[in-house]
CSV table of C-alpha atoms and ligand atoms in Angstrom, one decimal:
chain,number,residue,atom,x,y,z
A,1,MET,CA,-4.9,25.2,-14.0
A,2,SER,CA,-3.9,22.6,-12.1
A,3,ALA,CA,-4.0,23.6,-8.4
A,4,VAL,CA,-7.2,25.5,-6.8
A,5,VAL,CA,-6.9,25.8,-3.2
A,6,LEU,CA,-9.3,26.3,-0.5
A,7,ILE,CA,-10.0,28.2,2.0
A,8,GLY,CA,-12.8,29.2,4.6
A,9,ALA,CA,-12.8,32.8,5.0
A,10,GLN,CA,-14.5,33.2,8.2
A,11,TRP,CA,-14.2,32.1,11.2
A,12,GLY,CA,-14.4,27.9,10.0
A,13,ASP,CA,-18.1,26.9,8.8
A,14,GLU,CA,-18.4,27.4,5.4
A,15,GLY,CA,-19.8,24.8,4.1
A,16,LYS,CA,-15.9,24.0,2.7
A,17,GLY,CA,-17.0,20.1,2.5
A,18,LYS,CA,-19.8,20.3,-0.1
A,19,ILE,CA,-17.3,22.6,-2.2
A,20,THR,CA,-14.6,20.6,-1.6
A,21,ASP,CA,-16.8,17.7,-2.8
A,22,TYR,CA,-18.0,19.4,-5.8
A,23,LEU,CA,-14.7,20.0,-7.1
A,24,ALA,CA,-13.1,16.6,-5.7
A,25,GLU,CA,-15.4,15.5,-8.1
A,26,LYS,CA,-12.8,17.0,-10.7
A,27,ALA,CA,-9.6,17.0,-9.7
A,28,ASP,CA,-7.5,14.1,-9.7
A,29,MET,CA,-5.7,14.9,-5.8
A,30,VAL,CA,-7.1,16.3,-3.1
A,31,VAL,CA,-5.1,16.8,-0.1
A,32,ARG,CA,-5.3,18.1,3.5
A,33,PHE,CA,-2.4,20.4,4.8
A,34,GLN,CA,-3.2,21.5,8.1
A,35,GLY,CA,-5.1,21.3,11.2
A,36,GLY,CA,-6.4,17.6,12.7
A,37,ASN,CA,-10.2,16.5,13.6
A,38,ASN,CA,-11.3,20.0,15.1
A,39,ALA,CA,-13.1,19.9,11.6
A,40,GLY,CA,-15.6,18.4,10.3
A,41,HIS,CA,-17.1,18.4,6.7
A,42,THR,CA,-20.3,17.0,5.9
A,43,VAL,CA,-21.0,16.2,2.8
A,44,VAL,CA,-24.9,15.5,0.5
A,45,ILE,CA,-24.7,12.5,-1.3
A,46,ASP,CA,-27.1,11.0,-2.8
A,47,ASN,CA,-29.3,12.3,0.8
A,48,GLN,CA,-26.9,10.2,3.2
A,49,THR,CA,-24.9,12.5,5.0
A,50,PHE,CA,-21.4,11.4,6.1
A,51,LYS,CA,-19.7,13.2,8.1
A,52,LEU,CA,-15.5,13.1,8.8
A,53,HIS,CA,-13.3,14.9,10.8
A,54,LEU,CA,-9.7,13.5,9.3
A,55,ILE,CA,-10.3,12.0,6.1
A,56,PRO,CA,-10.6,14.4,2.7
A,57,SER,CA,-14.2,14.5,1.7
A,58,GLY,CA,-12.0,13.2,-1.7
A,59,ILE,CA,-12.2,10.0,-0.4
A,60,PHE,CA,-16.0,9.4,-1.9
A,61,TYR,CA,-14.4,9.0,-5.0
A,62,ALA,CA,-13.3,6.4,-5.8
A,63,ASP,CA,-10.4,7.0,-8.4
A,64,LYS,CA,-8.4,10.4,-6.8
A,65,ILE,CA,-5.2,10.3,-4.3
A,66,CYS,CA,-6.7,11.6,-1.2
A,67,VAL,CA,-2.7,13.1,0.6
A,68,ILE,CA,-2.4,14.2,5.0
A,69,GLY,CA,0.0,16.3,4.9
A,70,ASN,CA,3.0,16.8,7.2
A,71,GLY,CA,0.5,20.1,8.4
A,72,LEU,CA,-1.1,17.8,10.2
A,73,VAL,CA,-1.7,16.3,13.7
A,74,ILE,CA,-3.7,12.5,13.5
A,75,ASP,CA,-5.1,11.4,16.2
A,76,PRO,CA,-4.3,8.1,15.5
A,77,LYS,CA,-7.8,6.0,17.2
A,78,VAL,CA,-10.2,8.7,15.6
A,79,LEU,CA,-8.0,8.5,11.7
A,80,LEU,CA,-9.3,4.2,12.3
A,81,THR,CA,-12.3,4.8,14.1
A,82,GLU,CA,-12.6,7.1,10.1
A,83,PHE,CA,-11.4,4.0,8.2
A,84,ASP,CA,-14.1,1.1,10.0
A,85,TYR,CA,-17.1,3.9,9.4
A,86,LEU,CA,-15.9,4.1,5.7
A,87,GLN,CA,-15.5,0.6,5.2
A,88,SER,CA,-19.3,0.3,6.9
A,89,LYS,CA,-20.1,2.0,4.2
A,90,GLY,CA,-18.7,0.7,1.0
A,91,ILE,CA,-16.0,3.2,1.0
A,92,ASP,CA,-13.0,2.1,0.8
A,93,THR,CA,-10.0,3.8,2.2
A,94,GLY,CA,-6.6,1.9,-0.4
A,95,ASN,CA,-6.2,6.2,-2.3
A,96,LEU,CA,-5.3,7.3,0.8
A,97,ARG,CA,-2.0,8.8,1.7
A,98,ILE,CA,-0.1,9.5,5.3
A,99,SER,CA,2.5,12.1,5.5
A,100,GLY,CA,5.5,10.9,7.2
A,101,ASN,CA,5.8,13.9,9.1
A,102,ALA,CA,2.4,15.1,10.4
A,103,HIS,CA,1.7,14.9,13.3
A,104,VAL,CA,0.1,12.6,15.6
A,105,ILE,CA,-1.6,13.6,18.9
A,106,MET,CA,-1.4,12.0,21.9
A,107,PRO,CA,-3.3,11.0,25.0
A,108,TYR,CA,-1.7,13.5,27.0
A,109,HIS,CA,-2.4,16.7,24.7
A,110,LYS,CA,-6.1,15.6,24.4
A,111,LEU,CA,-5.9,15.4,28.8
A,112,LEU,CA,-3.7,18.7,28.2
A,113,ASP,CA,-6.8,20.4,26.0
A,114,VAL,CA,-9.0,19.9,29.2
A,115,LEU,CA,-7.2,21.1,31.2
A,116,GLU,CA,-5.3,23.7,30.1
A,117,GLU,CA,-8.3,25.3,29.6
A,118,GLU,CA,-9.6,24.7,32.3
A,119,PHE,CA,-6.9,27.1,34.5
A,120,LYS,CA,-7.4,29.6,32.0
A,121,GLY,CA,-10.9,29.9,33.3
A,122,GLU,CA,-12.5,33.2,32.4
A,123,GLN,CA,-9.2,33.2,29.0
A,124,ARG,CA,-10.1,29.6,28.2
A,125,ILE,CA,-10.3,29.9,24.8
A,126,GLY,CA,-13.2,27.7,23.8
A,127,THR,CA,-11.2,25.0,21.6
A,128,THR,CA,-13.0,21.6,20.2
A,129,LYS,CA,-10.3,19.6,22.7
A,130,ARG,CA,-8.6,17.0,20.4
A,131,GLY,CA,-5.8,17.8,22.3
A,132,ILE,CA,-4.8,19.5,18.8
A,133,GLY,CA,-2.9,22.9,20.3
A,134,PRO,CA,-0.4,20.6,22.3
A,135,ALA,CA,0.2,18.9,19.3
A,136,TYR,CA,1.0,21.8,17.9
A,137,LYS,CA,2.7,22.9,20.7
A,138,ASP,CA,4.9,20.1,21.3
A,139,LYS,CA,5.9,20.5,17.5
A,140,ALA,CA,7.6,23.6,18.1
A,141,SER,CA,9.2,21.8,20.6
A,142,ARG,CA,11.3,20.0,18.7
A,143,THR,CA,10.0,17.5,20.5
A,144,GLY,CA,6.8,16.5,18.9
A,145,ILE,CA,5.9,12.8,17.4
A,146,ARG,CA,6.2,12.1,14.5
A,147,ILE,CA,3.6,9.3,12.4
A,148,SER,CA,6.8,8.1,10.3
A,149,ASP,CA,8.3,7.7,14.3
A,150,LEU,CA,5.4,4.9,14.8
A,151,LEU,CA,7.1,2.5,13.0
A,152,ASP,CA,10.4,2.7,14.6
A,153,LYS,CA,9.2,0.7,17.8
A,154,ASN,CA,12.4,2.2,19.4
A,155,LYS,CA,12.8,5.8,18.3
A,156,PHE,CA,8.6,5.5,19.3
A,157,ALA,CA,8.7,3.6,22.6
A,158,GLN,CA,12.5,6.1,23.7
A,159,LYS,CA,10.2,9.8,22.2
A,160,LEU,CA,7.1,8.1,24.7
A,161,ALA,CA,9.2,7.9,27.6
A,162,TYR,CA,10.9,10.9,27.3
A,163,ASN,CA,7.4,13.5,26.7
A,164,LEU,CA,5.4,11.5,29.4
A,165,LYS,CA,8.2,12.1,31.6
A,166,GLU,CA,8.3,15.7,31.0
A,167,LYS,CA,3.7,15.4,30.8
A,168,ASN,CA,3.0,13.8,33.4
A,169,LEU,CA,4.8,16.0,35.7
A,170,PHE,CA,2.9,19.1,33.7
A,171,LEU,CA,-0.2,17.2,34.7
A,172,THR,CA,1.0,15.6,38.2
A,173,LYS,CA,2.8,19.0,39.3
A,174,ILE,CA,0.7,21.6,38.5
A,175,TYR,CA,-2.7,20.1,36.9
A,176,GLY,CA,-2.8,17.6,40.0
A,177,HIS,CA,-3.7,15.1,37.8
A,178,GLN,CA,-2.9,12.0,37.7
A,179,GLU,CA,-0.2,10.3,35.7
A,180,LEU,CA,-1.1,8.5,32.8
A,181,ASN,CA,1.1,4.8,32.4
A,182,TYR,CA,3.5,4.2,29.8
A,183,ASP,CA,2.7,1.5,29.3
A,184,GLU,CA,-0.4,1.3,28.3
A,185,ILE,CA,-0.1,3.6,25.6
A,186,LEU,CA,2.9,2.7,24.3
A,187,GLN,CA,0.6,-0.8,23.2
A,188,GLU,CA,-2.4,1.4,22.9
A,189,TYR,CA,-0.1,3.6,19.4
A,190,LEU,CA,2.5,0.2,18.2
A,191,GLN,CA,-1.0,-1.1,18.1
A,192,TYR,CA,-2.3,1.6,15.8
A,193,ALA,CA,1.2,2.1,13.1
A,194,GLU,CA,0.3,-1.5,11.7
A,195,ARG,CA,-3.1,-0.7,10.3
A,196,ILE,CA,-2.1,2.6,9.9
A,197,LYS,CA,2.1,1.6,8.0
A,198,PRO,CA,0.3,0.8,4.8
A,199,TYR,CA,-0.9,4.9,4.5
A,200,ILE,CA,2.3,5.8,5.0
A,201,ALA,CA,4.5,7.8,2.4
A,202,ASP,CA,6.9,11.1,0.9
A,203,THR,CA,3.8,13.7,0.6
A,204,SER,CA,5.0,16.6,-0.8
A,205,LEU,CA,7.1,14.0,-3.6
A,206,ILE,CA,2.8,12.6,-4.9
A,207,VAL,CA,1.9,16.0,-4.9
A,208,ASN,CA,5.1,17.4,-6.5
A,209,LYS,CA,4.6,14.8,-9.5
A,210,TYR,CA,0.9,15.3,-10.4
A,211,LEU,CA,1.7,18.6,-10.7
A,212,ASP,CA,4.6,17.5,-12.7
A,213,GLU,CA,1.9,15.9,-14.6
A,214,ASP,CA,-0.4,18.3,-14.7
A,215,LYS,CA,-2.8,17.0,-13.2
A,216,LYS,CA,-5.8,18.5,-11.0
A,217,VAL,CA,-5.2,18.8,-7.6
A,218,LEU,CA,-7.1,20.3,-5.0
A,219,PHE,CA,-5.6,21.2,-1.4
A,220,GLU,CA,-7.8,21.6,0.9
A,221,GLY,CA,-7.3,23.8,4.3
A,222,ALA,CA,-9.8,23.4,7.5
A,223,GLN,CA,-11.3,25.9,9.7
A,224,GLY,CA,-10.8,29.2,8.5
A,225,THR,CA,-9.4,32.9,7.5
A,226,LEU,CA,-9.4,34.3,11.4
A,227,LEU,CA,-8.5,31.0,13.1
A,228,ASP,CA,-5.1,31.5,11.6
A,229,LEU,CA,-2.1,31.7,14.1
A,230,ASP,CA,-0.5,34.4,12.4
A,231,HIS,CA,-3.9,36.6,11.1
A,232,GLY,CA,-7.0,35.8,12.9
A,233,THR,CA,-8.2,37.1,16.1
A,234,TYR,CA,-5.0,36.0,18.2
A,235,PRO,CA,-6.3,34.4,20.8
A,236,TYR,CA,-8.9,33.3,19.2
A,237,VAL,CA,-7.6,30.5,16.9
A,238,THR,CA,-6.4,27.4,15.8
A,239,SER,CA,-2.9,26.4,16.4
A,240,SER,CA,-2.3,26.2,13.0
A,241,ASN,CA,-2.0,28.1,9.0
A,242,PRO,CA,-6.2,27.6,7.3
A,243,ILE,CA,-4.7,30.4,5.1
A,244,ALA,CA,-4.0,29.7,1.5
A,245,GLY,CA,-0.6,30.2,2.7
A,246,GLY,CA,-0.1,27.4,4.6
A,247,ALA,CA,-1.2,24.6,1.7
A,248,CYS,CA,2.3,25.5,0.5
A,249,ILE,CA,4.0,24.3,4.0
A,250,GLY,CA,1.7,22.0,5.0
A,251,ALA,CA,2.0,20.0,1.9
A,252,GLY,CA,5.9,21.2,0.5
A,253,VAL,CA,5.1,22.4,-2.8
A,254,GLY,CA,6.3,26.2,-3.7
A,255,PRO,CA,3.4,29.1,-3.9
A,256,THR,CA,4.9,28.9,-8.0
A,257,ARG,CA,3.0,25.8,-8.2
A,258,ILE,CA,-0.6,27.9,-6.9
A,259,ASN,CA,-3.0,28.7,-9.8
A,260,LYS,CA,-6.5,29.6,-7.5
A,261,VAL,CA,-7.1,30.4,-4.6
A,262,LEU,CA,-10.3,29.9,-4.1
A,263,GLY,CA,-12.6,31.3,-1.3
A,264,VAL,CA,-15.5,30.1,1.0
A,265,VAL,CA,-17.7,32.2,2.4
A,266,LYS,CA,-21.6,31.9,3.5
A,267,SER,CA,-23.9,34.4,2.9
A,268,TYR,CA,-24.1,35.1,7.2
A,269,THR,CA,-21.0,35.0,9.5
A,270,THR,CA,-21.1,31.9,12.5
A,271,ARG,CA,-18.9,32.1,14.6
A,272,VAL,CA,-17.3,29.0,17.4
A,273,GLY,CA,-16.1,29.1,21.0
A,274,GLU,CA,-14.6,32.2,22.7
A,275,GLY,CA,-13.6,36.3,20.7
A,276,PRO,CA,-15.9,39.7,19.7
A,277,PHE,CA,-17.8,39.1,16.5
A,278,PRO,CA,-18.5,42.5,15.9
A,279,THR,CA,-21.9,41.5,13.3
A,280,GLU,CA,-23.0,38.8,16.1
A,281,LEU,CA,-26.7,38.5,16.6
A,282,THR,CA,-28.2,37.1,19.8
A,283,GLY,CA,-31.9,37.6,19.1
A,284,SER,CA,-34.1,35.4,17.3
A,285,MET,CA,-32.5,36.5,14.6
A,286,GLY,CA,-29.9,35.0,15.1
A,287,ASP,CA,-31.7,31.5,16.8
A,288,LEU,CA,-33.5,31.6,13.6
A,289,ILE,CA,-30.3,31.6,11.0
A,290,ARG,CA,-28.7,29.3,13.8
A,291,ASP,CA,-32.1,27.0,13.2
A,292,ARG,CA,-32.3,26.9,9.4
A,293,GLY,CA,-28.0,27.1,8.8
A,294,GLY,CA,-27.9,23.7,11.4
A,295,GLU,CA,-25.2,25.6,13.1
A,296,PHE,CA,-24.2,23.6,15.0
A,297,GLY,CA,-21.4,22.1,15.3
A,298,THR,CA,-20.7,19.0,13.3
A,299,THR,CA,-17.3,18.0,15.7
A,300,THR,CA,-18.7,19.2,19.0
A,301,GLY,CA,-22.4,19.7,18.6
A,302,ARG,CA,-21.6,23.1,19.7
A,303,PRO,CA,-24.6,26.0,18.8
A,304,HIS,CA,-22.5,28.1,16.8
A,305,ARG,CA,-23.2,31.9,17.4
A,306,CYS,CA,-24.7,33.7,14.1
A,307,GLY,CA,-25.0,36.7,12.2
A,308,TRP,CA,-25.2,38.9,9.5
A,309,LEU,CA,-22.3,38.9,6.3
A,310,ASP,CA,-19.7,41.0,6.7
A,311,THR,CA,-17.2,42.4,3.6
A,312,VAL,CA,-14.3,43.6,5.9
A,313,ILE,CA,-13.9,39.9,6.8
A,314,LEU,CA,-14.1,39.5,4.0
A,315,LYS,CA,-11.8,42.1,2.4
A,316,PHE,CA,-9.8,41.1,5.2
A,317,ALA,CA,-9.6,37.8,4.3
A,318,ILE,CA,-9.2,38.2,0.1
A,319,ARG,CA,-6.3,40.5,1.3
A,320,VAL,CA,-4.1,37.5,3.1
A,321,ASN,CA,-4.9,34.7,1.0
A,322,GLY,CA,-5.0,36.1,-1.9
A,323,ILE,CA,-9.0,35.2,-2.5
A,324,SER,CA,-9.7,34.6,-6.6
A,325,ASP,CA,-12.6,33.0,-6.4
A,326,ILE,CA,-15.3,32.9,-4.2
A,327,ALA,CA,-17.8,29.6,-3.3
A,328,PHE,CA,-20.6,31.7,-2.1
A,329,THR,CA,-22.6,29.6,0.1
A,330,LYS,CA,-25.8,28.6,2.4
A,331,LEU,CA,-27.7,30.6,0.1
A,332,ASP,CA,-30.8,28.8,0.7
A,333,VAL,CA,-30.7,30.3,4.5
A,334,LEU,CA,-31.4,33.7,4.4
A,335,THR,CA,-35.5,33.2,2.2
A,336,GLY,CA,-37.4,34.6,3.8
A,337,ILE,CA,-35.7,37.2,5.8
A,338,SER,CA,-36.2,40.3,5.4
A,339,PRO,CA,-33.5,43.5,4.9
A,340,LEU,CA,-30.8,41.1,4.6
A,341,LYS,CA,-28.2,43.9,6.1
A,342,ILE,CA,-24.4,43.6,5.1
A,343,CYS,CA,-21.6,45.0,7.6
A,344,THR,CA,-19.6,47.5,5.0
A,345,GLY,CA,-17.8,49.0,8.0
A,346,TYR,CA,-17.5,49.3,11.8
A,347,ARG,CA,-17.8,51.7,13.6
A,348,TYR,CA,-14.4,52.4,16.2
A,349,ARG,CA,-14.4,55.1,18.7
A,350,GLY,CA,-16.3,57.8,16.2
A,351,ALA,CA,-14.8,57.2,13.2
A,352,THR,CA,-15.5,54.1,10.6
A,353,LEU,CA,-13.0,51.6,9.6
A,354,THR,CA,-12.9,49.8,6.5
A,355,GLU,CA,-10.4,47.4,7.0
A,356,PHE,CA,-10.5,44.8,9.1
A,357,PRO,CA,-8.0,46.1,12.7
A,358,MET,CA,-5.2,44.0,14.3
A,359,ASP,CA,-5.6,44.3,17.2
A,360,LEU,CA,-8.5,42.5,19.3
A,361,THR,CA,-8.6,44.5,21.6
A,362,VAL,CA,-10.2,47.7,18.7
A,363,LEU,CA,-12.2,44.3,17.3
A,364,ALA,CA,-14.1,43.4,21.0
A,365,GLU,CA,-14.5,48.1,20.4
A,366,CYS,CA,-16.7,48.1,16.7
A,367,GLU,CA,-19.1,48.6,16.0
A,368,ALA,CA,-20.6,47.2,12.9
A,369,VAL,CA,-22.5,49.7,9.8
A,370,TYR,CA,-25.1,47.7,7.8
A,371,GLU,CA,-27.0,48.8,4.4
A,372,GLU,CA,-29.9,47.1,3.8
A,373,MET,CA,-31.0,45.0,0.9
A,374,PRO,CA,-34.5,43.5,0.3
A,375,GLY,CA,-35.2,39.7,0.8
A,376,TRP,CA,-36.4,36.9,-1.0
A,377,GLN,CA,-39.3,34.7,-0.5
A,378,GLU,CA,-38.3,31.9,-3.2
A,379,ASP,CA,-37.6,28.9,-2.6
A,380,LEU,CA,-34.2,27.6,-4.1
A,381,ALA,CA,-33.2,24.4,-3.8
A,382,GLY,CA,-33.9,23.5,-7.2
A,383,ILE,CA,-32.3,26.2,-9.2
A,384,THR,CA,-29.1,25.5,-11.7
A,385,THR,CA,-28.3,29.3,-12.3
A,386,PHE,CA,-27.7,31.8,-11.4
A,387,ASN,CA,-30.5,33.9,-14.0
A,388,GLU,CA,-33.1,31.5,-12.6
A,389,LEU,CA,-32.7,33.5,-8.8
A,390,PRO,CA,-34.9,35.8,-7.9
A,391,ALA,CA,-34.1,39.3,-8.5
A,392,ALA,CA,-33.0,40.1,-5.3
A,393,ALA,CA,-31.3,37.4,-3.9
A,394,ARG,CA,-29.6,38.4,-7.3
A,395,ASP,CA,-28.8,41.8,-6.3
A,396,TYR,CA,-27.8,40.4,-3.3
A,397,ILE,CA,-24.5,38.5,-5.1
A,398,ASN,CA,-23.7,41.4,-7.7
A,399,ARG,CA,-23.9,43.5,-3.9
A,400,VAL,CA,-20.6,41.0,-2.6
A,401,GLU,CA,-18.9,40.9,-5.9
A,402,GLU,CA,-18.5,45.5,-5.6
A,403,LEU,CA,-18.0,44.8,-1.9
A,404,SER,CA,-15.6,42.2,-2.7
A,405,ASN,CA,-13.7,43.4,-6.1
A,406,VAL,CA,-13.1,39.4,-6.0
A,407,PRO,CA,-15.8,37.0,-8.5
A,408,VAL,CA,-18.8,34.9,-7.2
A,409,SER,CA,-17.8,31.4,-9.0
A,410,ILE,CA,-19.5,29.4,-7.4
A,411,LEU,CA,-23.1,29.2,-4.8
A,412,ALA,CA,-24.7,26.7,-3.6
A,413,VAL,CA,-28.0,27.0,-2.8
A,414,GLY,CA,-28.6,23.8,-0.6
A,415,PRO,CA,-26.4,20.7,1.2
A,416,GLY,CA,-26.3,18.9,-1.7
A,417,ARG,CA,-24.6,17.8,-4.6
A,418,THR,CA,-27.1,19.1,-7.3
A,419,GLN,CA,-27.5,22.3,-5.1
A,420,THR,CA,-24.5,24.1,-6.5
A,421,ILE,CA,-25.3,27.0,-9.5
A,422,ILE,CA,-21.3,27.3,-11.6
A,423,ARG,CA,-20.8,30.7,-13.0
A,424,GLN,CA,-17.2,30.2,-13.9
A,425,THR,CA,-14.9,26.9,-13.9
A,426,ILE,CA,-12.2,26.6,-10.9
A,427,PHE,CA,-10.4,23.7,-12.4
B,501,LIG,P1,-8.2,24.2,18.9
B,501,LIG,O1,-8.3,24.1,16.9
B,501,LIG,O2,-9.4,22.8,18.6
B,501,LIG,O3,-8.1,24.4,19.3
B,501,LIG,O4,-10.0,25.6,18.8
B,501,LIG,C1,-9.5,26.6,18.2
B,501,LIG,C2,-10.1,27.6,18.1
B,501,LIG,O5,-9.9,27.6,16.7
B,501,LIG,C3,-11.5,26.8,19.0
B,501,LIG,O6,-12.8,28.0,18.8
B,501,LIG,C4,-12.5,26.6,18.0
B,501,LIG,O7,-13.6,26.4,18.3
B,501,LIG,C5,-11.9,26.9,16.8
B,501,LIG,N1,-12.1,26.0,15.7
B,501,LIG,C6,-11.6,24.6,15.3
B,501,LIG,N2,-11.7,24.5,14.4
B,501,LIG,C7,-12.7,25.0,14.5
B,501,LIG,C8,-14.0,24.6,13.0
B,501,LIG,O8,-13.4,23.3,12.1
B,501,LIG,N3,-14.7,25.0,12.4
B,501,LIG,C9,-15.2,26.0,13.5
B,501,LIG,N4,-13.9,26.7,14.2
B,501,LIG,C10,-12.9,26.1,14.8
């Protein structure tokens, strides 16, 4: 198996960074294919915590090529801050390749993200305010600025002039904001271009070459299935396609090249921002899980909404991603909680639904149906094999496998690199 797509099976924040980091060690190349710095990956190496938003987690391994694919929107300022951060930690960024076709997040995107959310009032999405949606909007409108445009000063100046003329009209006439200054942005971004230039490449070509040579390529998804623009809980979604199919579009590889899809599933559910959440725990149990699980955004610091594991969502994620293997994370967070609840269906107007509803207004009315399982008290931190787990923890995992019909191939019992139980090899 040489091409594995790793995706989040819930609303993001499933602990993908840790699993990516583990698999990156086995891979020859790690590729990001969508999103931008709305993502936040935390990796713990030798008791040191690293937080990345844009650069693939594979960068911590000196011999891996890391790719930022065409499907991303890149804030150059954040990219350069990550370069500096990594370099200050002694980590080399020389193996990074950035697609010239990726789009650039401009200052007006960030400003519009804030103003649009304010304008929406009660209808707001709760975005990360990083300019993600407005940048993808320009991409779809075919007015966006691509990374390769930064290399040609005249072309960039021309594109910026057109875009800024339009955006300044929006800023002043609709939002009553002051105009942004053309020269300041031009100079700022031309400086960024100088530093980014050496990293720009035809990444689709590079990735496909690796696949031709039967090298191991890991496609690292950001966000999660329910945040997918097409299949998620629209409109409370991000503006890209975090599902497995997004890897083909956002990296420039055909679907026939993908061998496995690894769905990262957290042992409970969380969500950030607005929108319905059937298994949400608003009382002390939710607070306990939030504190234990450190459920505060890597990107925004916002507290995550927490709830029980929802296998209706899991089944849906398996369907739209074609998940072949599950990586089950943060099992240790559930230690000491008993009974544990697993949602197996939704009650909706007297009926029981077992498939995730397509319509958000239906989801908003759904009440979770649970089955209960006994919890365990033992500390899981030092456990390295499935059989060493307490019987109740094994039963819990076995039940997840029964309900989802997909093997739990990886289990995370703590944040560290070694706190990982491998039941089936992915690479
Ligand atoms: P945006 O991606 O900033 O436009 O935000 C759209 C929605 O996606 C909001 O509800 C965000 O909270 C959510 N979101 C974006 N990135 C992440 C992530 O990495 N984890 C969890 N939620 C996210």
